[in-house]
Amino acid sequence: MAEVVVVSDQEAAGDLAAHIILDTIRRRPEAVLGLATGSTPLSTYRRLAQQVKERSLDVSHVRGFALDEYVGLPHDHPESYRSVITRDVVVPVGLNPSQIHVPDGALAGIEHAGADYEGSIADAGGIDVQLLGIGTDGHIGFNEPGSSFASLTRVKTLSEQTRRDNARFFDDQDDVPMHCITQGLATILRAGHLVLLAFGEGKAEALAGAVEGPVSASNPGSAIQLHPRVTVIADEAAASALRHVEYYRYAYAHKPSWQGF
Ligand code: GLP
């Protein structure tokens, strides 16, 4: 079962997630981080940047892999995930840009971009801790409903719901690319530790499906139930549809200290 931690707000969630990452880097300075985009992980990146600065931590050996990228957007488009990861994580945290990878969404070579990305992750020895948000339709990364649990990094077609949700980052919904390249569910499940964050009522149903629903390709987030080490961090609103929330609170309150993060 995933460990579910219900927190008061996004700042508290960011604090916990950042400390999970910091603990990983402390144990392994060349840690490999799985980086998510979207609005959800922003408080984590802010807290991480602050802690790295305050403690003068050396993060020059840390490596990173983004979850996904739009297909066909120029690399320097402000909403390409390469730009977003650079702006939200690499620059503020002070990571070494040459060690941060994003799937290549350029049309030239797109047929082998997924396999190339899998090769880079394997060369790095795999991902230690993978940050995840969740879409309102239950997607993780850009694995839309129906994605195979055996899937690796590949091109997917975005659902209309996801394109609507992401239209806020573009001038017009029609500007949201139709295709993306995303780590697969099997790629995500290979990471050492999954940290899934969810905030707000709009995520309540998707989160409940992921944590407690039937394990089904129709609900990609439910893949987390197949992973032995998952931390779900949610605010009260996102946790509001969880049936066993009182047990999760009880379990977290009585967590043995030796277990650490
Ligand atoms: C996006 C990303 C996901 C993200 C999700 C939720 O489309 N591809 O990685 O988790 O949708 O986004 P947000 O955090 O902005 O709600």
PDB file of C-alpha atoms and ligand atoms in Angstrom:
ATOM      1  CA  MET A   1       0.000   0.000   0.000  1.00  0.00           C
ATOM      2  CA  ALA A   2       1.161   3.521  -0.687  1.00  0.00           C
ATOM      3  CA  GLU A   3       1.973   5.629   2.317  1.00  0.00           C
ATOM      4  CA  VAL A   4      -0.551   8.468   2.188  1.00  0.00           C
ATOM      5  CA  VAL A   5       0.361  11.681   3.990  1.00  0.00           C
ATOM      6  CA  VAL A   6      -2.355  14.307   4.295  1.00  0.00           C
ATOM      7  CA  VAL A   7      -0.911  17.782   4.785  1.00  0.00           C
ATOM      8  CA  SER A   8      -2.411  21.206   5.428  1.00  0.00           C
ATOM      9  CA  ASP A   9      -1.295  22.910   2.228  1.00  0.00           C
ATOM     10  CA  GLN A  10       1.017  22.853  -0.772  1.00  0.00           C
ATOM     11  CA  GLU A  11       3.889  24.382   1.172  1.00  0.00           C
ATOM     12  CA  ALA A  12       3.814  21.554   3.722  1.00  0.00           C
ATOM     13  CA  ALA A  13       3.670  19.042   0.874  1.00  0.00           C
ATOM     14  CA  GLY A  14       6.607  20.706  -0.848  1.00  0.00           C
ATOM     15  CA  ASP A  15       8.568  20.635   2.389  1.00  0.00           C
ATOM     16  CA  LEU A  16       8.061  16.870   2.813  1.00  0.00           C
ATOM     17  CA  ALA A  17       8.764  16.031  -0.830  1.00  0.00           C
ATOM     18  CA  ALA A  18      11.874  18.235  -0.849  1.00  0.00           C
ATOM     19  CA  HIS A  19      13.158  16.457   2.256  1.00  0.00           C
ATOM     20  CA  ILE A  20      12.663  13.076   0.604  1.00  0.00           C
ATOM     21  CA  ILE A  21      14.793  14.324  -2.310  1.00  0.00           C
ATOM     22  CA  LEU A  22      17.397  15.892  -0.010  1.00  0.00           C
ATOM     23  CA  ASP A  23      17.675  12.650   1.937  1.00  0.00           C
ATOM     24  CA  THR A  24      18.227  10.775  -1.344  1.00  0.00           C
ATOM     25  CA  ILE A  25      20.975  13.235  -2.366  1.00  0.00           C
ATOM     26  CA  ARG A  26      22.583  13.032   1.096  1.00  0.00           C
ATOM     27  CA  ARG A  27      22.866   9.257   0.781  1.00  0.00           C
ATOM     28  CA  ARG A  28      23.902   9.408  -2.868  1.00  0.00           C
ATOM     29  CA  PRO A  29      25.330  12.699  -4.200  1.00  0.00           C
ATOM     30  CA  GLU A  30      25.004  11.457  -7.789  1.00  0.00           C
ATOM     31  CA  ALA A  31      21.299  10.668  -7.222  1.00  0.00           C
ATOM     32  CA  VAL A  32      19.038  10.358 -10.246  1.00  0.00           C
ATOM     33  CA  LEU A  33      15.840  12.379  -9.881  1.00  0.00           C
ATOM     34  CA  GLY A  34      12.682  11.896 -11.912  1.00  0.00           C
ATOM     35  CA  LEU A  35      11.286  15.371 -12.537  1.00  0.00           C
ATOM     36  CA  ALA A  36       7.629  16.223 -13.096  1.00  0.00           C
ATOM     37  CA  THR A  37       6.201  19.354 -14.678  1.00  0.00           C
ATOM     38  CA  GLY A  38       2.838  21.020 -14.106  1.00  0.00           C
ATOM     39  CA  SER A  39       1.845  23.278 -11.237  1.00  0.00           C
ATOM     40  CA  THR A  40       1.820  20.512  -8.611  1.00  0.00           C
ATOM     41  CA  PRO A  41       5.574  20.069  -7.971  1.00  0.00           C
ATOM     42  CA  LEU A  42       6.357  23.811  -7.834  1.00  0.00           C
ATOM     43  CA  SER A  43       6.301  24.089  -4.026  1.00  0.00           C
ATOM     44  CA  THR A  44       8.688  21.103  -3.883  1.00  0.00           C
ATOM     45  CA  TYR A  45      11.149  22.758  -6.253  1.00  0.00           C
ATOM     46  CA  ARG A  46      10.923  26.052  -4.333  1.00  0.00           C
ATOM     47  CA  ARG A  47      11.650  24.313  -1.042  1.00  0.00           C
ATOM     48  CA  LEU A  48      14.434  22.254  -2.577  1.00  0.00           C
ATOM     49  CA  ALA A  49      16.080  25.384  -3.991  1.00  0.00           C
ATOM     50  CA  GLN A  50      15.815  27.125  -0.623  1.00  0.00           C
ATOM     51  CA  GLN A  51      17.309  24.190   1.285  1.00  0.00           C
ATOM     52  CA  VAL A  52      20.153  23.705  -1.192  1.00  0.00           C
ATOM     53  CA  LYS A  53      21.026  27.394  -0.814  1.00  0.00           C
ATOM     54  CA  GLU A  54      20.679  27.542   2.978  1.00  0.00           C
ATOM     55  CA  ARG A  55      22.736  24.413   3.563  1.00  0.00           C
ATOM     56  CA  SER A  56      25.222  25.208   0.736  1.00  0.00           C
ATOM     57  CA  LEU A  57      24.671  21.693  -0.606  1.00  0.00           C
ATOM     58  CA  ASP A  58      26.699  20.407  -3.521  1.00  0.00           C
ATOM     59  CA  VAL A  59      24.184  19.241  -6.136  1.00  0.00           C
ATOM     60  CA  SER A  60      26.631  19.306  -9.026  1.00  0.00           C
ATOM     61  CA  HIS A  61      26.573  15.509  -9.340  1.00  0.00           C
ATOM     62  CA  VAL A  62      22.783  15.143  -9.240  1.00  0.00           C
ATOM     63  CA  ARG A  63      21.240  13.839 -12.445  1.00  0.00           C
ATOM     64  CA  GLY A  64      17.659  14.228 -13.631  1.00  0.00           C
ATOM     65  CA  PHE A  65      15.154  12.864 -16.113  1.00  0.00           C
ATOM     66  CA  ALA A  66      11.924  14.635 -16.988  1.00  0.00           C
ATOM     67  CA  LEU A  67       8.800  12.535 -17.258  1.00  0.00           C
ATOM     68  CA  ASP A  68       7.552  13.844 -20.546  1.00  0.00           C
ATOM     69  CA  GLU A  69       7.619  16.411 -23.344  1.00  0.00           C
ATOM     70  CA  TYR A  70       5.311  17.759 -26.010  1.00  0.00           C
ATOM     71  CA  VAL A  71       5.986  16.611 -29.560  1.00  0.00           C
ATOM     72  CA  GLY A  72       6.665  19.275 -32.150  1.00  0.00           C
ATOM     73  CA  LEU A  73       7.221  22.301 -29.901  1.00  0.00           C
ATOM     74  CA  PRO A  74      10.569  24.004 -30.475  1.00  0.00           C
ATOM     75  CA  HIS A  75      12.995  23.322 -27.584  1.00  0.00           C
ATOM     76  CA  ASP A  76      13.065  27.007 -26.698  1.00  0.00           C
ATOM     77  CA  HIS A  77       9.254  27.411 -26.684  1.00  0.00           C
ATOM     78  CA  PRO A  78       8.436  28.755 -23.209  1.00  0.00           C
ATOM     79  CA  GLU A  79       5.960  25.895 -22.591  1.00  0.00           C
ATOM     80  CA  SER A  80       8.156  23.070 -23.850  1.00  0.00           C
ATOM     81  CA  TYR A  81       8.866  20.874 -20.839  1.00  0.00           C
ATOM     82  CA  ARG A  82      12.578  21.407 -21.493  1.00  0.00           C
ATOM     83  CA  SER A  83      12.019  25.146 -20.903  1.00  0.00           C
ATOM     84  CA  VAL A  84       9.746  24.482 -17.914  1.00  0.00           C
ATOM     85  CA  ILE A  85      12.228  22.106 -16.257  1.00  0.00           C
ATOM     86  CA  THR A  86      15.057  24.587 -16.839  1.00  0.00           C
ATOM     87  CA  ARG A  87      13.022  27.488 -15.435  1.00  0.00           C
ATOM     88  CA  ASP A  88      11.365  25.719 -12.485  1.00  0.00           C
ATOM     89  CA  VAL A  89      14.061  23.284 -11.374  1.00  0.00           C
ATOM     90  CA  VAL A  90      17.476  23.457 -13.007  1.00  0.00           C
ATOM     91  CA  VAL A  91      18.104  27.185 -12.549  1.00  0.00           C
ATOM     92  CA  PRO A  92      16.588  27.715  -9.075  1.00  0.00           C
ATOM     93  CA  VAL A  93      18.077  24.539  -7.569  1.00  0.00           C
ATOM     94  CA  GLY A  94      21.403  25.056  -9.344  1.00  0.00           C
ATOM     95  CA  LEU A  95      21.533  21.669 -11.067  1.00  0.00           C
ATOM     96  CA  ASN A  96      24.074  21.006 -13.785  1.00  0.00           C
ATOM     97  CA  PRO A  97      22.090  21.427 -17.062  1.00  0.00           C
ATOM     98  CA  SER A  98      24.258  18.895 -18.883  1.00  0.00           C
ATOM     99  CA  GLN A  99      23.047  16.205 -16.457  1.00  0.00           C
ATOM    100  CA  ILE A 100      19.344  16.925 -16.867  1.00  0.00           C
ATOM    101  CA  HIS A 101      17.550  15.026 -19.597  1.00  0.00           C
ATOM    102  CA  VAL A 102      14.167  15.657 -21.227  1.00  0.00           C
ATOM    103  CA  PRO A 103      12.646  13.350 -23.858  1.00  0.00           C
ATOM    104  CA  ASP A 104      13.329  14.749 -27.312  1.00  0.00           C
ATOM    105  CA  GLY A 105      10.025  15.852 -28.815  1.00  0.00           C
ATOM    106  CA  ALA A 106      11.535  17.066 -32.093  1.00  0.00           C
ATOM    107  CA  LEU A 107       9.777  15.542 -35.094  1.00  0.00           C
ATOM    108  CA  ALA A 108      13.074  14.525 -36.697  1.00  0.00           C
ATOM    109  CA  GLY A 109      14.024  11.221 -35.082  1.00  0.00           C
ATOM    110  CA  ILE A 110      10.819  10.933 -33.033  1.00  0.00           C
ATOM    111  CA  GLU A 111      10.529   7.225 -34.026  1.00  0.00           C
ATOM    112  CA  HIS A 112      13.559   6.326 -31.895  1.00  0.00           C
ATOM    113  CA  ALA A 113      13.392   9.100 -29.279  1.00  0.00           C
ATOM    114  CA  GLY A 114      11.615   6.839 -26.775  1.00  0.00           C
ATOM    115  CA  ALA A 115      14.141   4.014 -27.044  1.00  0.00           C
ATOM    116  CA  ASP A 116      16.991   6.558 -26.846  1.00  0.00           C
ATOM    117  CA  TYR A 117      15.535   7.978 -23.639  1.00  0.00           C
ATOM    118  CA  GLU A 118      15.158   4.545 -22.088  1.00  0.00           C
ATOM    119  CA  GLY A 119      18.819   3.936 -22.973  1.00  0.00           C
ATOM    120  CA  SER A 120      19.884   7.145 -21.201  1.00  0.00           C
ATOM    121  CA  ILE A 121      17.924   6.215 -18.067  1.00  0.00           C
ATOM    122  CA  ALA A 122      19.502   2.753 -18.084  1.00  0.00           C
ATOM    123  CA  ASP A 123      22.986   4.257 -18.574  1.00  0.00           C
ATOM    124  CA  ALA A 124      22.390   6.427 -15.498  1.00  0.00           C
ATOM    125  CA  GLY A 125      21.555   3.301 -13.496  1.00  0.00           C
ATOM    126  CA  GLY A 126      17.836   4.057 -13.191  1.00  0.00           C
ATOM    127  CA  ILE A 127      15.837   6.709 -11.360  1.00  0.00           C
ATOM    128  CA  ASP A 128      16.129   6.860  -7.564  1.00  0.00           C
ATOM    129  CA  VAL A 129      13.161   9.035  -6.711  1.00  0.00           C
ATOM    130  CA  GLN A 130      10.393   9.934  -9.140  1.00  0.00           C
ATOM    131  CA  LEU A 131       8.134  12.930  -8.511  1.00  0.00           C
ATOM    132  CA  LEU A 132       4.636  12.602  -9.944  1.00  0.00           C
ATOM    133  CA  GLY A 133       1.568  14.756 -10.285  1.00  0.00           C
ATOM    134  CA  ILE A 134      -1.726  13.342 -11.499  1.00  0.00           C
ATOM    135  CA  GLY A 135      -4.052  14.551 -14.239  1.00  0.00           C
ATOM    136  CA  THR A 136      -7.768  15.000 -13.665  1.00  0.00           C
ATOM    137  CA  ASP A 137      -8.296  11.969 -15.917  1.00  0.00           C
ATOM    138  CA  GLY A 138      -5.880   9.925 -13.803  1.00  0.00           C
ATOM    139  CA  HIS A 139      -2.834  10.207 -16.064  1.00  0.00           C
ATOM    140  CA  ILE A 140       0.675  10.124 -14.655  1.00  0.00           C
ATOM    141  CA  GLY A 141       3.406  11.510 -16.863  1.00  0.00           C
ATOM    142  CA  PHE A 142       1.318  11.741 -20.014  1.00  0.00           C
ATOM    143  CA  ASN A 143       0.103   8.147 -19.795  1.00  0.00           C
ATOM    144  CA  GLU A 144      -3.523   8.627 -20.685  1.00  0.00           C
ATOM    145  CA  PRO A 145      -6.264   6.125 -19.747  1.00  0.00           C
ATOM    146  CA  GLY A 146      -5.654   2.839 -21.547  1.00  0.00           C
ATOM    147  CA  SER A 147      -1.863   3.062 -21.306  1.00  0.00           C
ATOM    148  CA  SER A 148      -0.259  -0.329 -20.858  1.00  0.00           C
ATOM    149  CA  PHE A 149       1.339  -1.116 -17.516  1.00  0.00           C
ATOM    150  CA  ALA A 150       4.193  -2.566 -19.607  1.00  0.00           C
ATOM    151  CA  SER A 151       4.731   0.684 -21.532  1.00  0.00           C
ATOM    152  CA  LEU A 152       8.125   2.352 -21.890  1.00  0.00           C
ATOM    153  CA  THR A 153       8.919   5.863 -23.142  1.00  0.00           C
ATOM    154  CA  ARG A 154       6.950   6.442 -26.343  1.00  0.00           C
ATOM    155  CA  VAL A 155       4.756   8.848 -28.264  1.00  0.00           C
ATOM    156  CA  LYS A 156       1.159   9.192 -27.071  1.00  0.00           C
ATOM    157  CA  THR A 157      -1.866  11.177 -28.210  1.00  0.00           C
ATOM    158  CA  LEU A 158      -3.120  13.591 -25.570  1.00  0.00           C
ATOM    159  CA  SER A 159      -6.747  13.296 -24.543  1.00  0.00           C
ATOM    160  CA  GLU A 160      -9.073  16.234 -25.143  1.00  0.00           C
ATOM    161  CA  GLN A 161      -9.434  16.567 -21.346  1.00  0.00           C
ATOM    162  CA  THR A 162      -5.663  16.906 -20.894  1.00  0.00           C
ATOM    163  CA  ARG A 163      -5.414  19.404 -23.737  1.00  0.00           C
ATOM    164  CA  ARG A 164      -8.206  21.418 -22.107  1.00  0.00           C
ATOM    165  CA  ASP A 165      -6.494  21.224 -18.694  1.00  0.00           C
ATOM    166  CA  ASN A 166      -3.182  22.380 -20.185  1.00  0.00           C
ATOM    167  CA  ALA A 167      -4.681  25.116 -22.373  1.00  0.00           C
ATOM    168  CA  ARG A 168      -4.039  27.571 -19.538  1.00  0.00           C
ATOM    169  CA  PHE A 169      -0.342  27.493 -20.390  1.00  0.00           C
ATOM    170  CA  PHE A 170      -0.990  28.440 -24.024  1.00  0.00           C
ATOM    171  CA  ASP A 171      -2.750  31.329 -25.779  1.00  0.00           C
ATOM    172  CA  ASP A 172      -5.357  28.978 -27.192  1.00  0.00           C
ATOM    173  CA  GLN A 173      -6.390  25.351 -26.668  1.00  0.00           C
ATOM    174  CA  ASP A 174      -5.600  24.693 -30.324  1.00  0.00           C
ATOM    175  CA  ASP A 175      -1.970  25.586 -29.566  1.00  0.00           C
ATOM    176  CA  VAL A 176      -1.663  22.654 -27.132  1.00  0.00           C
ATOM    177  CA  PRO A 177       0.188  19.933 -29.048  1.00  0.00           C
ATOM    178  CA  MET A 178      -1.768  16.828 -29.963  1.00  0.00           C
ATOM    179  CA  HIS A 179       1.100  14.440 -29.224  1.00  0.00           C
ATOM    180  CA  CYS A 180       3.601  13.974 -26.473  1.00  0.00           C
ATOM    181  CA  ILE A 181       6.488  11.676 -25.597  1.00  0.00           C
ATOM    182  CA  THR A 182       6.259  10.260 -22.101  1.00  0.00           C
ATOM    183  CA  GLN A 183       7.979   7.789 -19.840  1.00  0.00           C
ATOM    184  CA  GLY A 184       5.775   4.714 -19.791  1.00  0.00           C
ATOM    185  CA  LEU A 185       4.079   3.200 -16.777  1.00  0.00           C
ATOM    186  CA  ALA A 186       6.729   0.465 -16.673  1.00  0.00           C
ATOM    187  CA  THR A 187       9.455   3.137 -16.810  1.00  0.00           C
ATOM    188  CA  ILE A 188       7.862   4.902 -13.847  1.00  0.00           C
ATOM    189  CA  LEU A 189       7.429   1.646 -11.936  1.00  0.00           C
ATOM    190  CA  ARG A 190      11.179   0.955 -12.243  1.00  0.00           C
ATOM    191  CA  ALA A 191      12.090   4.015 -10.148  1.00  0.00           C
ATOM    192  CA  GLY A 192      13.227   3.314  -6.600  1.00  0.00           C
ATOM    193  CA  HIS A 193      10.721   5.557  -4.814  1.00  0.00           C
ATOM    194  CA  LEU A 194       7.586   7.207  -6.206  1.00  0.00           C
ATOM    195  CA  VAL A 195       6.398  10.471  -4.661  1.00  0.00           C
ATOM    196  CA  LEU A 196       2.967  11.442  -5.946  1.00  0.00           C
ATOM    197  CA  LEU A 197       1.592  14.881  -5.065  1.00  0.00           C
ATOM    198  CA  ALA A 198      -2.018  16.013  -5.446  1.00  0.00           C
ATOM    199  CA  PHE A 199      -3.735  19.242  -4.462  1.00  0.00           C
ATOM    200  CA  GLY A 200      -7.272  20.549  -4.655  1.00  0.00           C
ATOM    201  CA  GLU A 201     -10.735  19.084  -5.037  1.00  0.00           C
ATOM    202  CA  GLY A 202     -10.265  18.684  -8.768  1.00  0.00           C
ATOM    203  CA  LYS A 203      -7.775  15.887  -8.105  1.00  0.00           C
ATOM    204  CA  ALA A 204      -9.808  14.075  -5.428  1.00  0.00           C
ATOM    205  CA  GLU A 205     -11.452  11.532  -7.716  1.00  0.00           C
ATOM    206  CA  ALA A 206      -8.272  10.817  -9.686  1.00  0.00           C
ATOM    207  CA  LEU A 207      -6.300  10.363  -6.474  1.00  0.00           C
ATOM    208  CA  ALA A 208      -8.875   8.035  -4.925  1.00  0.00           C
ATOM    209  CA  GLY A 209      -8.835   5.980  -8.124  1.00  0.00           C
ATOM    210  CA  ALA A 210      -5.055   5.790  -8.075  1.00  0.00           C
ATOM    211  CA  VAL A 211      -4.714   4.849  -4.406  1.00  0.00           C
ATOM    212  CA  GLU A 212      -7.831   2.771  -3.785  1.00  0.00           C
ATOM    213  CA  GLY A 213      -9.472   2.023  -7.123  1.00  0.00           C
ATOM    214  CA  PRO A 214      -9.133  -1.161  -9.070  1.00  0.00           C
ATOM    215  CA  VAL A 215      -5.732  -1.579 -10.717  1.00  0.00           C
ATOM    216  CA  SER A 216      -6.643  -0.952 -14.304  1.00  0.00           C
ATOM    217  CA  ALA A 217      -5.095   0.454 -17.458  1.00  0.00           C
ATOM    218  CA  SER A 218      -8.230   2.617 -17.652  1.00  0.00           C
ATOM    219  CA  ASN A 219      -6.855   4.442 -14.644  1.00  0.00           C
ATOM    220  CA  PRO A 220      -3.102   4.878 -15.211  1.00  0.00           C
ATOM    221  CA  GLY A 221      -2.451   6.319 -11.739  1.00  0.00           C
ATOM    222  CA  SER A 222      -3.532   2.986 -10.236  1.00  0.00           C
ATOM    223  CA  ALA A 223      -0.184   1.609 -11.463  1.00  0.00           C
ATOM    224  CA  ILE A 224       1.304   3.020  -8.244  1.00  0.00           C
ATOM    225  CA  GLN A 225      -0.405   0.157  -6.385  1.00  0.00           C
ATOM    226  CA  LEU A 226       2.070  -2.183  -8.077  1.00  0.00           C
ATOM    227  CA  HIS A 227       5.098  -0.345  -6.677  1.00  0.00           C
ATOM    228  CA  PRO A 228       6.604  -1.334  -3.318  1.00  0.00           C
ATOM    229  CA  ARG A 229       7.635   2.171  -2.248  1.00  0.00           C
ATOM    230  CA  VAL A 230       5.198   5.012  -2.836  1.00  0.00           C
ATOM    231  CA  THR A 231       4.613   8.191  -0.844  1.00  0.00           C
ATOM    232  CA  VAL A 232       1.411  10.045  -1.722  1.00  0.00           C
ATOM    233  CA  ILE A 233       1.293  13.597  -0.384  1.00  0.00           C
ATOM    234  CA  ALA A 234      -2.095  15.297  -0.641  1.00  0.00           C
ATOM    235  CA  ASP A 235      -3.859  18.292   0.814  1.00  0.00           C
ATOM    236  CA  GLU A 236      -7.228  17.829   2.552  1.00  0.00           C
ATOM    237  CA  ALA A 237      -9.205  18.651  -0.598  1.00  0.00           C
ATOM    238  CA  ALA A 238      -7.358  16.158  -2.794  1.00  0.00           C
ATOM    239  CA  ALA A 239      -7.637  13.522  -0.036  1.00  0.00           C
ATOM    240  CA  SER A 240     -11.361  14.100   0.422  1.00  0.00           C
ATOM    241  CA  ALA A 241     -12.509  11.111  -1.654  1.00  0.00           C
ATOM    242  CA  LEU A 242     -10.175   8.562  -0.004  1.00  0.00           C
ATOM    243  CA  ARG A 243     -12.215   5.944   1.847  1.00  0.00           C
ATOM    244  CA  HIS A 244      -9.464   4.939   4.242  1.00  0.00           C
ATOM    245  CA  VAL A 245      -8.098   8.383   5.005  1.00  0.00           C
ATOM    246  CA  GLU A 246      -8.445   7.944   8.773  1.00  0.00           C
ATOM    247  CA  TYR A 247      -6.292   4.844   8.621  1.00  0.00           C
ATOM    248  CA  TYR A 248      -3.644   6.684   6.559  1.00  0.00           C
ATOM    249  CA  ARG A 249      -3.518   9.483   9.147  1.00  0.00           C
ATOM    250  CA  TYR A 250      -3.275   6.920  11.957  1.00  0.00           C
ATOM    251  CA  ALA A 251      -0.540   4.955  10.208  1.00  0.00           C
ATOM    252  CA  TYR A 252       1.510   8.090   9.498  1.00  0.00           C
ATOM    253  CA  ALA A 253       1.105   9.364  13.066  1.00  0.00           C
ATOM    254  CA  HIS A 254       2.472   6.045  14.310  1.00  0.00           C
ATOM    255  CA  LYS A 255       5.185   5.602  11.705  1.00  0.00           C
ATOM    256  CA  PRO A 256       8.271   3.997  13.271  1.00  0.00           C
ATOM    257  CA  SER A 257      11.046   6.596  13.248  1.00  0.00           C
ATOM    258  CA  TRP A 258      13.604   4.068  11.951  1.00  0.00           C
ATOM    259  CA  GLN A 259      11.706   3.931   8.681  1.00  0.00           C
ATOM    260  CA  GLY A 260      12.822   7.469   7.799  1.00  0.00           C
ATOM    261  CA  PHE A 261      11.211   8.877   4.676  1.00  0.00           C
TER     262      PHE A 261
HETATM  263  C1  GLP B   1       0.465  17.416 -17.000  1.00  0.00           C
HETATM  264  C2  GLP B   1       1.799  16.634 -16.900  1.00  0.00           C
HETATM  265  C3  GLP B   1       1.773  15.705 -15.720  1.00  0.00           C
HETATM  266  C4  GLP B   1       1.160  16.442 -14.558  1.00  0.00           C
HETATM  267  C5  GLP B   1      -0.303  16.653 -14.792  1.00  0.00           C
HETATM  268  C6  GLP B   1      -0.979  17.522 -13.756  1.00  0.00           C
HETATM  269  O1  GLP B   1      -0.163  17.311 -18.200  1.00  0.00           O
HETATM  270  N1  GLP B   1       2.202  15.930 -18.051  1.00  0.00           N
HETATM  271  O2  GLP B   1       3.084  15.248 -15.436  1.00  0.00           O
HETATM  272  O3  GLP B   1       1.297  15.665 -13.386  1.00  0.00           O
HETATM  273  O4  GLP B   1      -0.558  17.056 -16.099  1.00  0.00           O
HETATM  274  O5  GLP B   1      -0.690  18.877 -13.933  1.00  0.00           O
HETATM  275  P1  GLP B   1      -0.832  19.938 -12.774  1.00  0.00           P
HETATM  276  O6  GLP B   1       0.220  19.609 -11.768  1.00  0.00           O
HETATM  277  O7  GLP B   1      -0.573  21.274 -13.401  1.00  0.00           O
HETATM  278  O8  GLP B   1      -2.193  19.792 -12.231  1.00  0.00           O
END
